[in-house]
mmCIF file of N, CA and C in Angstrom:
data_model
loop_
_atom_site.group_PDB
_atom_site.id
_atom_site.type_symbol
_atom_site.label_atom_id
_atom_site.label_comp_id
_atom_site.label_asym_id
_atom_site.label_seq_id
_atom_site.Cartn_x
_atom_site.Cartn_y
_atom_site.Cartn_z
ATOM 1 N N UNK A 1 0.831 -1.183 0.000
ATOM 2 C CA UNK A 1 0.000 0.000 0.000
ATOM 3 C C UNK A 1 0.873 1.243 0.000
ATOM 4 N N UNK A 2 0.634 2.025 -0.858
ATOM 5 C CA UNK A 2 1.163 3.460 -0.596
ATOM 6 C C UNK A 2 0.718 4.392 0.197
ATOM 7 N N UNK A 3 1.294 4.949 0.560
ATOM 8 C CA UNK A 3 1.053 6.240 1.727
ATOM 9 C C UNK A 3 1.891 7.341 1.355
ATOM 10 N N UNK A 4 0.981 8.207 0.640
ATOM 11 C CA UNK A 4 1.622 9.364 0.570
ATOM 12 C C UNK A 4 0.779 10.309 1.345
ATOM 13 N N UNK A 5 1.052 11.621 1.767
ATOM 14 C CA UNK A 5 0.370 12.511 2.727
ATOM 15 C C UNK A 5 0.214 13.583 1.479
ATOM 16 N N UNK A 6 0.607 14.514 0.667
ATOM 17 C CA UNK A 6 0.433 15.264 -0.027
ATOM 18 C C UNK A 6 -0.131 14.559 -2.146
ATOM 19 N N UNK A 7 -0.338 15.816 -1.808
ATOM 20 C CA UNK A 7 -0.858 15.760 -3.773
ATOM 21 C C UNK A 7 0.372 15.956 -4.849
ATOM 22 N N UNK A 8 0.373 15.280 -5.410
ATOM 23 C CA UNK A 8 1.884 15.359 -6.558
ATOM 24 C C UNK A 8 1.021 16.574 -6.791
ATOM 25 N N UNK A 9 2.629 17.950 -6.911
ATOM 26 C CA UNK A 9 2.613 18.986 -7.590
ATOM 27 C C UNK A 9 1.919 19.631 -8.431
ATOM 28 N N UNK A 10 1.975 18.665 -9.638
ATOM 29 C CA UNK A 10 1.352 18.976 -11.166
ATOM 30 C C UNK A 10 0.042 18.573 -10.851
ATOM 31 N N UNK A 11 -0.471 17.501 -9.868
ATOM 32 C CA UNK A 11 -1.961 17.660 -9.589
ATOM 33 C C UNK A 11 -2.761 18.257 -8.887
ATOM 34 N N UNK A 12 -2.244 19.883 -8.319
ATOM 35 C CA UNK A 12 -2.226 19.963 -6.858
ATOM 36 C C UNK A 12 -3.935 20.737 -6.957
ATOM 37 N N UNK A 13 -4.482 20.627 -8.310
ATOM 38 C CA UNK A 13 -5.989 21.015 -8.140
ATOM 39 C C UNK A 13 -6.908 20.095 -8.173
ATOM 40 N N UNK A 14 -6.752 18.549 -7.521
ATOM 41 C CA UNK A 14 -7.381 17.711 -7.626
ATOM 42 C C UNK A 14 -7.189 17.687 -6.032
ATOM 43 N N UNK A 15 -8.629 18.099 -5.183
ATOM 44 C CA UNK A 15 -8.231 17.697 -3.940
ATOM 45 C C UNK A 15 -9.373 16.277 -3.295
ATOM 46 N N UNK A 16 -7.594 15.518 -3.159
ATOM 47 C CA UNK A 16 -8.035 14.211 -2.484
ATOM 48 C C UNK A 16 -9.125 13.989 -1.236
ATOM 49 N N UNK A 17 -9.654 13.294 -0.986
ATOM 50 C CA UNK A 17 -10.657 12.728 0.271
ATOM 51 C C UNK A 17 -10.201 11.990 1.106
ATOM 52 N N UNK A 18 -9.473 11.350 0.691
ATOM 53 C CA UNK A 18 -9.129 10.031 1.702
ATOM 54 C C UNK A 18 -7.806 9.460 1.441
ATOM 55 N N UNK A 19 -6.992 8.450 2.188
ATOM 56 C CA UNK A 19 -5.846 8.464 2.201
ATOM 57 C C UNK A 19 -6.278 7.320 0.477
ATOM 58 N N UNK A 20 -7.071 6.689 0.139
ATOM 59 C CA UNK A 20 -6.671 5.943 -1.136
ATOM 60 C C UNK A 20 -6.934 7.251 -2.392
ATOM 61 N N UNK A 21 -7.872 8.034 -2.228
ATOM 62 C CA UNK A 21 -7.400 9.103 -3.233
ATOM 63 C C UNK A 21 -5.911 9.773 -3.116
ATOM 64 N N UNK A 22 -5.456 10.071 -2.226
ATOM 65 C CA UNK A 22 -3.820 10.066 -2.283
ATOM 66 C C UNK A 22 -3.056 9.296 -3.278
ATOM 67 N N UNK A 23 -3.249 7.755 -2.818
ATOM 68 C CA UNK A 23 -2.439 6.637 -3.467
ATOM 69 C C UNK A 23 -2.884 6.746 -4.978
ATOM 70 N N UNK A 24 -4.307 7.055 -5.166
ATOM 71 C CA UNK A 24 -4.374 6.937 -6.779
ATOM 72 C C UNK A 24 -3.995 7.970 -7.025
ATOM 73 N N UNK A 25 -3.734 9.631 -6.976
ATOM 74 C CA UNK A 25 -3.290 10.814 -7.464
ATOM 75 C C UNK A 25 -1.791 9.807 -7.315
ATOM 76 N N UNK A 26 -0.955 9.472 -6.629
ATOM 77 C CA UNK A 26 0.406 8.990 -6.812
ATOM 78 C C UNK A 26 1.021 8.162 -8.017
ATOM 79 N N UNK A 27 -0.204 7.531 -7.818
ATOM 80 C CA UNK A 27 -0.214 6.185 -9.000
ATOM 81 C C UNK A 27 -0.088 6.647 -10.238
ATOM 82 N N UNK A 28 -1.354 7.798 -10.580
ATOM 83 C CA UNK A 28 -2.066 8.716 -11.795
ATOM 84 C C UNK A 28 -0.610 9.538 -12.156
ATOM 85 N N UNK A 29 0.039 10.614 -11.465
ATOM 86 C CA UNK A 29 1.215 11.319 -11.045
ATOM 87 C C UNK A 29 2.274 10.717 -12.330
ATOM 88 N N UNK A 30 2.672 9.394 -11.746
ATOM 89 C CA UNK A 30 4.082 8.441 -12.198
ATOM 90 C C UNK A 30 3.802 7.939 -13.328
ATOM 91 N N UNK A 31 2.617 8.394 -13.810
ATOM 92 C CA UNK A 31 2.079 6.856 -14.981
ATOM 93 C C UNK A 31 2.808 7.393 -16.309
ATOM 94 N N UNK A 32 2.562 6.862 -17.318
ATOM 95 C CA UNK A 32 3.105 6.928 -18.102
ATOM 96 C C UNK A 32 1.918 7.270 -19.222
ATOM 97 N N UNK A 33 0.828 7.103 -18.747
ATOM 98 C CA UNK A 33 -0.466 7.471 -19.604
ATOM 99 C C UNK A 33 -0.987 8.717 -18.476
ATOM 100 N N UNK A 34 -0.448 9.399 -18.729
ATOM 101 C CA UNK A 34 -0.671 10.440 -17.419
ATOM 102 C C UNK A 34 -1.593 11.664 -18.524
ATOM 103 N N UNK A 35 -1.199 11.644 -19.473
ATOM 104 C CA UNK A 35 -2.092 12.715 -20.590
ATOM 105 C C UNK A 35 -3.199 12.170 -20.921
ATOM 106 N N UNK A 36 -3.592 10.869 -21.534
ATOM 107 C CA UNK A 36 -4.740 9.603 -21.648
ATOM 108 C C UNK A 36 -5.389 10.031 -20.547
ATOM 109 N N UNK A 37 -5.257 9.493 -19.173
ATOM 110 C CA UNK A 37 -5.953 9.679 -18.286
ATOM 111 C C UNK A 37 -6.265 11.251 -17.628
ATOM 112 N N UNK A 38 -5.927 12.164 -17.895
ATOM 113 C CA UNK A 38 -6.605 13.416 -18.210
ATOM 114 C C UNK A 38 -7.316 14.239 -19.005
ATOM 115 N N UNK A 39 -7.197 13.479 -20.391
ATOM 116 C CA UNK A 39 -7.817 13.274 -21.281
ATOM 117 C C UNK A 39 -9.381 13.020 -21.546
ATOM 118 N N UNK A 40 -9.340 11.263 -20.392
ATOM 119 C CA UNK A 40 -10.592 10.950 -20.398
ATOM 120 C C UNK A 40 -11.029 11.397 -19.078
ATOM 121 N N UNK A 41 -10.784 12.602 -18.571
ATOM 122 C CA UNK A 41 -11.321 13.011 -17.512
ATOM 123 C C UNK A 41 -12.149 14.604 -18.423
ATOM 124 N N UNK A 42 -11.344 14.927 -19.267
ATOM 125 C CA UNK A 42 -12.427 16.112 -20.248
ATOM 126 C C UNK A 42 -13.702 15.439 -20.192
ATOM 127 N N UNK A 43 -13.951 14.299 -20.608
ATOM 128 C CA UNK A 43 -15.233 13.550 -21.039
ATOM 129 C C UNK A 43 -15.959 13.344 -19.994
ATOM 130 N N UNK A 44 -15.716 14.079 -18.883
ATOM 131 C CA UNK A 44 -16.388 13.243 -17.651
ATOM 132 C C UNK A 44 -17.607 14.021 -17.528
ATOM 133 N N UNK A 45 -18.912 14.477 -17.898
ATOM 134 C CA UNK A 45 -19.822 15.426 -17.533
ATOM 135 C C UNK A 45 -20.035 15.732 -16.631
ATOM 136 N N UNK A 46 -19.711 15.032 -15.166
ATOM 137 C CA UNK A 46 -20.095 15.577 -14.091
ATOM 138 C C UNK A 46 -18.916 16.166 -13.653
ATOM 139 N N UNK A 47 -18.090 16.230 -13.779
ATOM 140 C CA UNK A 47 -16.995 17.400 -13.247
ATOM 141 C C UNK A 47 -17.148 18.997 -14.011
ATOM 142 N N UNK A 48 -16.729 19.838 -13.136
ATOM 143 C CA UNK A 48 -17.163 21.047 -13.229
ATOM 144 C C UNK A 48 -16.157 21.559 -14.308
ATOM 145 N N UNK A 49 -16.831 23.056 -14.553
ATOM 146 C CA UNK A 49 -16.223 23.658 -15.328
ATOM 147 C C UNK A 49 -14.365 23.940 -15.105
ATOM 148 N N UNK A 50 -14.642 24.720 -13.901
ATOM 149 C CA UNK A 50 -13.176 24.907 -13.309
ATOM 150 C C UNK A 50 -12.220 24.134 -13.353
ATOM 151 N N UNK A 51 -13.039 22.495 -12.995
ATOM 152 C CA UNK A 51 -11.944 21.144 -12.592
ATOM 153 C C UNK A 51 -11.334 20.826 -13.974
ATOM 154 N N UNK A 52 -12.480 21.367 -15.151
ATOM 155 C CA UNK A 52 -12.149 20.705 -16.369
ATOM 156 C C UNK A 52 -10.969 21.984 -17.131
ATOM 157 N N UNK A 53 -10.996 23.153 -16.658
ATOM 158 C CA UNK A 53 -10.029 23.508 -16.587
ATOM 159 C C UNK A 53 -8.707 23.882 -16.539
ATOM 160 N N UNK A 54 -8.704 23.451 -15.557
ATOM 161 C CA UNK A 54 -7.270 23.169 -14.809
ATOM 162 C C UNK A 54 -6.898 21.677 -14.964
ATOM 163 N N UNK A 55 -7.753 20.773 -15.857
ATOM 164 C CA UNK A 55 -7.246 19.364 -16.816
ATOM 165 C C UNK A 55 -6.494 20.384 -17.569
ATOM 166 N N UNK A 56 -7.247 20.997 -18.306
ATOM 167 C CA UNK A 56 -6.885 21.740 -19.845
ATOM 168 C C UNK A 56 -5.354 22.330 -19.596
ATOM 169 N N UNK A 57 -5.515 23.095 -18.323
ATOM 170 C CA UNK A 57 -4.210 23.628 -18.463
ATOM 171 C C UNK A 57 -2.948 22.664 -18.008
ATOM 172 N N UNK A 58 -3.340 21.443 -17.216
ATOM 173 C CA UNK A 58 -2.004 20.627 -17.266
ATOM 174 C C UNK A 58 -1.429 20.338 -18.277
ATOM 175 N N UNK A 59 -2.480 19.570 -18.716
ATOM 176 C CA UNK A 59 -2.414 18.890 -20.412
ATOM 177 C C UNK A 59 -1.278 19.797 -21.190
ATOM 178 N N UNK A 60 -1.751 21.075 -21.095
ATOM 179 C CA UNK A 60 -1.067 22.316 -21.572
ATOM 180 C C UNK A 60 0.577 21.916 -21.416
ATOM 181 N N UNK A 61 0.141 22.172 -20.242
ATOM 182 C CA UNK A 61 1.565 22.415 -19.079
ATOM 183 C C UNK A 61 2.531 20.865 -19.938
ATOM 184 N N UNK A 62 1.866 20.064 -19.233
ATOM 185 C CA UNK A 62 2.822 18.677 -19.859
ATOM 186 C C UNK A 62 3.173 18.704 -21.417
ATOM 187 N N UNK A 63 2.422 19.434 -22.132
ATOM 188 C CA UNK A 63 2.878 19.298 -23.644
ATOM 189 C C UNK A 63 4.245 20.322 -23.916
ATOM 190 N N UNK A 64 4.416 21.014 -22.740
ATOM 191 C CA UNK A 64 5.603 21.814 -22.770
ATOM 192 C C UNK A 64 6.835 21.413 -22.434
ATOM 193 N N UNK A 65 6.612 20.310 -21.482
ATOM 194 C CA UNK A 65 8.091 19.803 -21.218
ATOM 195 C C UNK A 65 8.538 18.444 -21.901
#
């Protein structure tokens, strides 16, 4: 099991609930489909405008480095 106490950096507008939302922002963080899976979070209708957002601008962000 992982135990991390904070939000990886680049996710730091996804705020976790519980210590296994931690472990999956960690998991999500390291992956290697880390754009994919923000990706299919645009598609999600019930997340808000803002949240979908600040997807947009990681996405951004990661296509820069």
């Amino acid at each position: 099991m992982l135990c991390y106490e904070e939000t990886p950096s680049h996710l730091n507008f996804i705020e976790p609930l519980s210590q296994c939302d931690y472990d999956l922002l960690a998991e999500v963080a390291t992956s290697d489909d880390l754009n994919s899976i923000l990706t299919m979070l645009l598609f999600d209708e019930t997340l808000s405008d803002s949240l979908k957002n600040d997807v947009k601008n990681q996405l951004k962000a990661n296509q820069l480095k």
